[in-house]
Amino acid sequence: MRGASRAKAREVCAPLEAPRSPSTAASIPRGAVVSAQDLPALDRALKCALPIISIDPEFPDVPGLIGTCCAFRVRGSIVFVTAAHTLKRLNFAETRLEVPVQFGEGRSEVARIGQVLTPEPSAQVHEDVCDFSVMLPVQELRVPSSVEFHAVDLAEIPEADRAPKGSDLAFAGYPLGNDGNTVEYGSSPVRVHAHLFHGFGRYAARPSWGEGLHTMRVDTSAVGGSNGLSGGPVFLLSGQGVTMAGVMVRGNAGIVHFIDVGFIVEFFRRESLKIEWSGDAR
């Protein structure tokens, strides 16, 4: 799926300027290759999907759930990737972004976002594949040794051939149409309920209009469609393991497009020296 994408990433993206809840699962497609030995690895992999909370400083008691991001481990540090369009409607200078992280056994932490990095497309045809943003916490996130949280390690993402049509995929996120994803404004303090949805789909094709994009057929009608899934991870189920395939960016109830993870890997490698913490590490 990603054979040629990393080399082309340099041509596509111009250099930069500047509590886990019970899951709702989609049914596994008939004949899907999800082996018993792969189920624990898949369950762990999907836990990289986390909700994004926005808070207006003028109304700190009125938080909002705006969508999904996925956690990556880059040179030992945790950062978050989401779809850029998820953040475009926000005034980042006046809006606080937070990512709640559950470590299990009652341990949790809220990662406050201090910087957002978004690539600029080198041409209009590449706008969709550059539709992702890297969110850096104000302070470096320290992850306990025993966790219920997973970050996709950049160094462990292998090169992979393009998936053949019909390959099985798994994905996860926080669809805004899901009744479980709500903000309980009547409580004190206000509570944000974020229920992780994980589903399965099949690889369809590479759209002719989007270099570096892939399409999977899904059914998200049970949770009101794909709104809110943008920024969530997609994994390839080969029958011989679980491999990161990409990050979702657009779609509808039946089809979702995702960015090839090879572009994101290349972006991280090229821009890694520019990633700095905006606060003191703990």
mmCIF file of N, CA, C and O in Angstrom, residues 9 45 85-86 106 114 116 124 149 161 172 217 235 264 277:
data_model
loop_
_atom_site.group_PDB
_atom_site.id
_atom_site.type_symbol
_atom_site.label_atom_id
_atom_site.label_comp_id
_atom_site.label_asym_id
_atom_site.label_seq_id
_atom_site.Cartn_x
_atom_site.Cartn_y
_atom_site.Cartn_z
ATOM 1 N N ALA A 9 6.225 11.777 -1.114
ATOM 2 C CA ALA A 9 5.771 12.721 -0.096
ATOM 3 C C ALA A 9 6.515 14.040 -0.192
ATOM 4 O O ALA A 9 5.956 15.109 0.063
ATOM 5 N N ALA A 45 -3.861 -1.968 19.228
ATOM 6 C CA ALA A 45 -3.587 -0.962 18.203
ATOM 7 C C ALA A 45 -4.673 0.104 18.158
ATOM 8 O O ALA A 45 -4.382 1.301 18.040
ATOM 9 N N HIS A 85 -8.664 19.534 8.707
ATOM 10 C CA HIS A 85 -9.942 20.248 8.601
ATOM 11 C C HIS A 85 -10.731 20.200 9.897
ATOM 12 O O HIS A 85 -11.614 21.036 10.124
ATOM 13 N N THR A 86 -10.420 19.248 10.777
ATOM 14 C CA THR A 86 -11.085 19.190 12.077
ATOM 15 C C THR A 86 -10.785 20.428 12.910
ATOM 16 O O THR A 86 -11.610 20.876 13.709
ATOM 17 N N GLY A 106 -7.155 3.247 36.657
ATOM 18 C CA GLY A 106 -7.523 4.522 37.246
ATOM 19 C C GLY A 106 -6.569 5.665 36.973
ATOM 20 O O GLY A 106 -6.769 6.768 37.481
ATOM 21 N N GLY A 114 -0.097 22.534 22.773
ATOM 22 C CA GLY A 114 0.569 23.823 22.745
ATOM 23 C C GLY A 114 0.944 24.310 21.372
ATOM 24 O O GLY A 114 1.192 25.496 21.163
ATOM 25 N N VAL A 116 0.358 23.363 16.905
ATOM 26 C CA VAL A 116 -0.228 22.563 15.830
ATOM 27 C C VAL A 116 0.574 22.811 14.555
ATOM 28 O O VAL A 116 0.747 23.954 14.129
ATOM 29 N N GLN A 124 -2.615 22.171 -5.757
ATOM 30 C CA GLN A 124 -4.000 21.972 -5.364
ATOM 31 C C GLN A 124 -4.388 20.499 -5.376
ATOM 32 O O GLN A 124 -5.170 20.049 -4.544
ATOM 33 N N PHE A 149 -3.109 2.265 27.035
ATOM 34 C CA PHE A 149 -2.975 3.277 25.989
ATOM 35 C C PHE A 149 -1.895 2.809 25.017
ATOM 36 O O PHE A 149 -0.907 2.194 25.413
ATOM 37 N N ASP A 161 3.587 -3.269 0.667
ATOM 38 C CA ASP A 161 3.086 -3.172 -0.689
ATOM 39 C C ASP A 161 1.643 -2.693 -0.647
ATOM 40 O O ASP A 161 0.968 -2.776 0.378
ATOM 41 N N ALA A 172 -10.927 3.128 13.882
ATOM 42 C CA ALA A 172 -11.494 3.532 15.166
ATOM 43 C C ALA A 172 -11.614 5.035 15.242
ATOM 44 O O ALA A 172 -10.867 5.762 14.585
ATOM 45 N N ARG A 217 -14.484 0.663 1.910
ATOM 46 C CA ARG A 217 -15.941 0.579 2.031
ATOM 47 C C ARG A 217 -16.277 0.202 3.467
ATOM 48 O O ARG A 217 -15.722 -0.755 4.012
ATOM 49 N N PHE A 235 -6.083 0.334 10.114
ATOM 50 C CA PHE A 235 -5.105 -0.751 10.177
ATOM 51 C C PHE A 235 -5.438 -1.824 9.149
ATOM 52 O O PHE A 235 -6.600 -2.151 8.912
ATOM 53 N N ILE A 264 2.744 10.371 6.153
ATOM 54 C CA ILE A 264 2.891 10.904 7.501
ATOM 55 C C ILE A 264 4.250 10.540 8.079
ATOM 56 O O ILE A 264 4.911 11.356 8.726
ATOM 57 N N TRP A 277 9.090 21.186 22.292
ATOM 58 C CA TRP A 277 8.053 21.337 23.290
ATOM 59 C C TRP A 277 7.926 22.807 23.651
ATOM 60 O O TRP A 277 8.906 23.519 23.829
#
